[in-house]
XYZ file of C-alpha atoms in Angstrom:
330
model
C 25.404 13.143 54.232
C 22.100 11.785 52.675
C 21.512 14.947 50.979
C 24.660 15.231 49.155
C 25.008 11.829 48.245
C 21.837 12.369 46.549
C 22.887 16.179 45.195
C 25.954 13.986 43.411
C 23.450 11.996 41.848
C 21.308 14.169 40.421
C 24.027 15.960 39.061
C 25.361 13.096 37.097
C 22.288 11.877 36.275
C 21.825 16.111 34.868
C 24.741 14.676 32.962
C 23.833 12.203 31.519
C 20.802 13.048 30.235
C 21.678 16.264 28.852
C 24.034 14.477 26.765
C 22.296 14.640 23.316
C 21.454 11.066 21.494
C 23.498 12.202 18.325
C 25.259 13.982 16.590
C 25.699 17.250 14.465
C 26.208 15.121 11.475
C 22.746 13.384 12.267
C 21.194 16.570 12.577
C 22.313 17.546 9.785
C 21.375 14.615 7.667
C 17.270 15.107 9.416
C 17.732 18.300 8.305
C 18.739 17.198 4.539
C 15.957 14.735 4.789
C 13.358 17.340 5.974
C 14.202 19.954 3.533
C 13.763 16.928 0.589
C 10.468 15.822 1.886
C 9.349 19.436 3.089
C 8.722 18.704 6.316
C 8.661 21.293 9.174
C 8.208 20.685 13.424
C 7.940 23.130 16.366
C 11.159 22.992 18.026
C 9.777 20.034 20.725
C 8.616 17.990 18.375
C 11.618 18.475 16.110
C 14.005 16.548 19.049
C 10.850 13.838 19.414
C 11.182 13.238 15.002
C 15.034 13.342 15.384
C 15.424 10.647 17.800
C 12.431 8.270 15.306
C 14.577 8.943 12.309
C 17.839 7.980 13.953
C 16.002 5.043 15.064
C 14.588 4.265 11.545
C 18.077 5.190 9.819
C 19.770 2.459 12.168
C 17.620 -0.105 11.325
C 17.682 0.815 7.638
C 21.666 0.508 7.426
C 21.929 -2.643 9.504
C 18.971 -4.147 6.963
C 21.508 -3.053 4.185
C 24.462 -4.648 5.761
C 22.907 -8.010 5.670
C 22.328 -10.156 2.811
C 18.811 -9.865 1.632
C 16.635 -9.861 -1.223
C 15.367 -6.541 -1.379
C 17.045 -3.187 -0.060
C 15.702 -0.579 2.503
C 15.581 3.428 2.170
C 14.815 6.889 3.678
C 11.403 8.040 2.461
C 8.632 10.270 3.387
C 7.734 8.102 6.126
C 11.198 7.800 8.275
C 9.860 10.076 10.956
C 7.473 7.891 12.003
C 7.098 5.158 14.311
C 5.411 1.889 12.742
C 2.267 2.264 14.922
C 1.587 5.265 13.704
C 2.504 4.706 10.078
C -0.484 2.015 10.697
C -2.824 4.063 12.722
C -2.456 6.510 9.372
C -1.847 5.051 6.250
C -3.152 0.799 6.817
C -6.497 -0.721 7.107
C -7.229 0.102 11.103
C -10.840 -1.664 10.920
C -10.914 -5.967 10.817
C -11.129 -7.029 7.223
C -12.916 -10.337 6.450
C -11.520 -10.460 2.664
C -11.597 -14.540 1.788
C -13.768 -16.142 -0.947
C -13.720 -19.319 -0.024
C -14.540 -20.900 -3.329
C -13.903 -17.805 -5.685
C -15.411 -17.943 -9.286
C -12.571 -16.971 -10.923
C -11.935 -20.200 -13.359
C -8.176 -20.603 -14.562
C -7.210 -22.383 -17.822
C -4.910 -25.233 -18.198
C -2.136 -23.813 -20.743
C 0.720 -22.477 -20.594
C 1.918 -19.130 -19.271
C 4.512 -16.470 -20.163
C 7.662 -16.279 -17.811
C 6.902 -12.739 -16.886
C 4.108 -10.324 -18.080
C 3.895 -6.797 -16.945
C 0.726 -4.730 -18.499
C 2.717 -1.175 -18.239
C 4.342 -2.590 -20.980
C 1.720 -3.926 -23.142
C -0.233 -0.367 -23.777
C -1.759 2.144 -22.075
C -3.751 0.020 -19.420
C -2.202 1.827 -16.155
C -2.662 4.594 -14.746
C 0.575 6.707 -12.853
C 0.550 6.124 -9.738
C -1.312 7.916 -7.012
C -0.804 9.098 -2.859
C -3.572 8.648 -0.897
C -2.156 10.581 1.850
C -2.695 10.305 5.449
C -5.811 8.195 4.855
C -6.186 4.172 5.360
C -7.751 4.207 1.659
C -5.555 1.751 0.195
C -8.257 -0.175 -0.720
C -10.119 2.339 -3.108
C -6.622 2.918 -4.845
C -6.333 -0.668 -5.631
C -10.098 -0.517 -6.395
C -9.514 2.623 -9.161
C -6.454 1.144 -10.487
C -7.762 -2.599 -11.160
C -11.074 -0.760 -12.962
C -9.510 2.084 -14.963
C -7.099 -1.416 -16.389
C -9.838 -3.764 -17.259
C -11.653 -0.938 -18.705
C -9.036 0.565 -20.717
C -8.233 -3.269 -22.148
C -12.071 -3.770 -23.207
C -12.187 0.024 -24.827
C -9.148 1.279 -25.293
C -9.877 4.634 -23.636
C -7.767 4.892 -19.851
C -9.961 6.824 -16.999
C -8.869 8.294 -13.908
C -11.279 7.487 -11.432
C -12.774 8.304 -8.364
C -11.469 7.014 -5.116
C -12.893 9.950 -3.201
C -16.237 8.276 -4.173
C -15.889 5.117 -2.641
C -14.417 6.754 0.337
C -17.860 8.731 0.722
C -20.358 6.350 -0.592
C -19.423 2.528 -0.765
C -20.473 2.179 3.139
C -22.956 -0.052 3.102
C -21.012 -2.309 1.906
C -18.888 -3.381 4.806
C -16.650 -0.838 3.934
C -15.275 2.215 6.710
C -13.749 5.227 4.128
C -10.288 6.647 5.759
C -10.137 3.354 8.226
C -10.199 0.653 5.644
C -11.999 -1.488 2.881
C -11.993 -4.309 0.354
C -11.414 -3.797 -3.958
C -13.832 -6.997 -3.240
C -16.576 -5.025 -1.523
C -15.872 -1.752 -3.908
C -16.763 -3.908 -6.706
C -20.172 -5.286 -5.488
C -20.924 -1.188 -4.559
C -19.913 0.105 -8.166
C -21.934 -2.810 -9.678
C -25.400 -1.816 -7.455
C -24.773 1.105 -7.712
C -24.955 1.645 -11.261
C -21.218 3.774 -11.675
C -18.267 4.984 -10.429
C -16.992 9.051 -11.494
C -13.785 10.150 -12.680
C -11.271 11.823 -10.664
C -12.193 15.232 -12.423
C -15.507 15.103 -11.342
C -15.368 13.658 -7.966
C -11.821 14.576 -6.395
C -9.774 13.244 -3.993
C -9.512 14.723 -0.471
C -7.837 12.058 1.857
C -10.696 12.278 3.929
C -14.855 11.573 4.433
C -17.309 13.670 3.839
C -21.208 13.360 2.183
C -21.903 11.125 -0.619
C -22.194 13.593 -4.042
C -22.195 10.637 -6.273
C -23.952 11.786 -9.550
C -25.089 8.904 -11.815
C -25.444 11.001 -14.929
C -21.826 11.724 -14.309
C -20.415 7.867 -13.845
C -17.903 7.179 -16.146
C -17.119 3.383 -15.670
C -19.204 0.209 -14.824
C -18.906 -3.175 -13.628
C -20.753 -6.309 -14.649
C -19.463 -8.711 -12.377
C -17.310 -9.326 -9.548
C -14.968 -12.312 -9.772
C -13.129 -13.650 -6.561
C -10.327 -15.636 -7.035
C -10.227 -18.617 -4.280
C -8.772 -17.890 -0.956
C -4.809 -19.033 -1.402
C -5.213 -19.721 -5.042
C -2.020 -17.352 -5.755
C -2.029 -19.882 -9.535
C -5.498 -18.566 -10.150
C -4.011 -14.883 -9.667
C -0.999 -16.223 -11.670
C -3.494 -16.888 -14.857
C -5.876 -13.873 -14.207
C -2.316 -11.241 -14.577
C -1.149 -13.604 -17.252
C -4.354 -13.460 -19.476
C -7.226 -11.166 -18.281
C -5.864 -8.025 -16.146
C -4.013 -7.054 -13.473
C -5.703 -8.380 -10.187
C -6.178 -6.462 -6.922
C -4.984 -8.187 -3.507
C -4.561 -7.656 0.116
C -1.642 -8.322 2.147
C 0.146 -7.541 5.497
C 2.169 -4.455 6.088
C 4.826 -5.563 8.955
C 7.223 -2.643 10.087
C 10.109 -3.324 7.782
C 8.039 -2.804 4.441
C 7.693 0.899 5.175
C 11.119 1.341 4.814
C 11.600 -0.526 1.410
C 13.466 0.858 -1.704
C 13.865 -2.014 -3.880
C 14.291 -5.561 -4.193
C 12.289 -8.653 -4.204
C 10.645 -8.553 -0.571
C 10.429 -11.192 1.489
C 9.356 -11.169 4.618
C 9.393 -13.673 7.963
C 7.546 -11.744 10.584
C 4.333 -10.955 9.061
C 1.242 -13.516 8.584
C 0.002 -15.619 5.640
C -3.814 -15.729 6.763
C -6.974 -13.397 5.477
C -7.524 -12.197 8.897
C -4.532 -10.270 9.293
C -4.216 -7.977 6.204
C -3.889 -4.366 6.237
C -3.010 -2.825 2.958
C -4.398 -3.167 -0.591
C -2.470 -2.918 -4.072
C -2.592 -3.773 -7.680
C -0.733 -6.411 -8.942
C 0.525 -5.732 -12.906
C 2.513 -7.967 -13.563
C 5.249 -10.637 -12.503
C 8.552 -12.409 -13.282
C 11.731 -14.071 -11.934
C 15.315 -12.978 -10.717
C 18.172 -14.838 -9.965
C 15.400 -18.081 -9.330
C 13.108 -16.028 -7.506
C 9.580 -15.190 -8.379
C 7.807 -12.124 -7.934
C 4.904 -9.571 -8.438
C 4.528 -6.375 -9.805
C 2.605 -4.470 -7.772
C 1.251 -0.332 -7.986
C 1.067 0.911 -4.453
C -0.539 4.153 -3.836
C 2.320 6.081 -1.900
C 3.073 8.493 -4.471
C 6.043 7.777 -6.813
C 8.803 8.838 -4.092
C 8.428 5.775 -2.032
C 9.721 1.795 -3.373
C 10.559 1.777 -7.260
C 8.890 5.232 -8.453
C 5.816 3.996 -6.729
C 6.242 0.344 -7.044
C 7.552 -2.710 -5.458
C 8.315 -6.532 -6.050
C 7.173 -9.072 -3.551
C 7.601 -12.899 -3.580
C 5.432 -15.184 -5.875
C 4.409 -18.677 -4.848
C 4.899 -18.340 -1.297
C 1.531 -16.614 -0.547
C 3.813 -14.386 1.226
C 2.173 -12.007 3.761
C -0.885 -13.340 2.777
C -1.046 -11.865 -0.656
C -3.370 -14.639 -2.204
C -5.675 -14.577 0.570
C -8.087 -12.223 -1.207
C -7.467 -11.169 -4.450
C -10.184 -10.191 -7.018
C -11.043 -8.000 -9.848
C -14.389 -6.661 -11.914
C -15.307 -7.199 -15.629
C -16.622 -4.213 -16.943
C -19.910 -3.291 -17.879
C -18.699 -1.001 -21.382
């Protein structure tokens, strides 16, 4: 009798879990997806990435339902679980990114409503992928420098991110497992250079130093550090220097975002806990909101061709908890 009572529940329990978790109209759309983002699995790990999209596409379309600022969307990272969208892409070491007392000094007058410097020449570069690497920071590094020196001499680099991965060590920083634009400052500066792109190029991983100084392209002079929460001191740098370079948190939602303002109640406003570094080029205001323009460096397929729009004034996910940029040694 034991025995088959329990043959009658393994065979619904057979049942039940041979019952798939969706549909053919989900398989299709994974299959839409992976043909748009050229993806391809072996046939077990095809069910495991099904099963993480369907999870991410849920979450998506009830974020969409609701009545936010910003808006959420498929990308190249849907079949992926946050944790390891963070093991791969974030800042995995600790990052100790405040300046106290920064030396950044603001003015007292007056500035514009919105500013955004991809407008007001050519002072940005397109933006870039670092790939499966957590080398944010020597995007956001690149980008800030290849600005302030195309504003002081009119001529727009593309610059080497490869060599900060390889080189800038020594100071505190840990190539495909994180950095500071802070720290990448202070090693361009001592170290007399940073390459271009062209002659130092980009692998999306470590490997030996081949930093050649007859080769460096652009220089820094200084390192200025705006003060720790001071996101009015950033305000005046965008508005009349240069776009800035910042850190922030990356919580789970933000990997799915499209467009929008984002906002954001889960992740943390304090230096300790940011992960990801970006380039902010600008701001403005909708509807009574105010936000930043800010270059990421997930190729142009993710957010708005590349970029998204985050809160102003709300040190939201601890944006203004280290921000900083270089003058340039031209």
């Amino acid at each position: 009798m034991n025995r088959l009572i329990l043959a009658v529940l393994f065979a619904v329990l057979y049942q039940v879990l041979a019952v798939p978790l969706y549909t053919e109209e989900d398989e299709y759309h994974f299959k839409s997806w992976m043909s748009q983002y050229n993806k391809k699995y072996e046939i077990n790990e095809f069910y495991q990435r099904l099963q993480i999209f369907l999870e991410n596409k849920k979450r998506i379309d009830q974020h969409n339902e609701g009545n936010h600022k910003f808006s959420m969307g498929l990308n190249q990272f849907s079949d992926m679980t946050f944790a390891e969208f963070k093991k791969t892409y974030l800042l995995t070491e600790p990052q100790n990114c405040s300046a106290t007392r920064g030396n950044h000094v603001s003015s007292n007058g007056l500035y514009p409503d919105a500013i955004d410097w991809r407008t007001k020449g050519h002072y940005i570069t397109d933006v870039k992928n670092q790939g499966p690497c957590g080398s944010c920071w020597t995007f956001s590094t690149t980008g800030c420098l290849e600005s302030v020196t195309a504003i002081a001499t009119g001529k727009l680099l593309q610059l080497a991110e490869q060599q900060l991965i390889d080189c800038a060590g020594d100071f505190d920083n840990h190539g495909c497992n994180g950095g500071l634009p802070s720290h990448a400052f202070e090693y361009i500066m001592y170290n007399k250079g940073l390459m271009t792109e062209d002659d130092y190029p980009y692998q999306a991983k470590g490997g030996q130093c081949r930093f050649k100084p007859q080769l460096a392209a652009a220089f820094v002079k200084e390192v200025v550090n705006i003060t720790k929460y001071d996101e009015m001191g950033m305000v005046d740098a965008v508005a009349r220097l240069n776009p800035v370079s910042f850190a922030y948190e990356v919580t789970s939602d933000f990997m799915h975002y499209k467009d929008g303002i984002y906002t954001s109640t889960e992740c943390h406003n304090t230096t300790d806990m940011v992960n990801h570094a970006v380039l902010a080029v600008g701001y403005a205001e909708e509807n009574g909101t105010p936000y930043w323009i800010v270059k990421n460096s997930w190729g142009t397929n993710w957010g708005i061709k590349g970029y998204f729009y985050i809160e102003r004034g709300k040190n939201m996910c601890g944006l203004a908890a280290c921000s900083s940029y270089p003058i340039p040694l031209v």
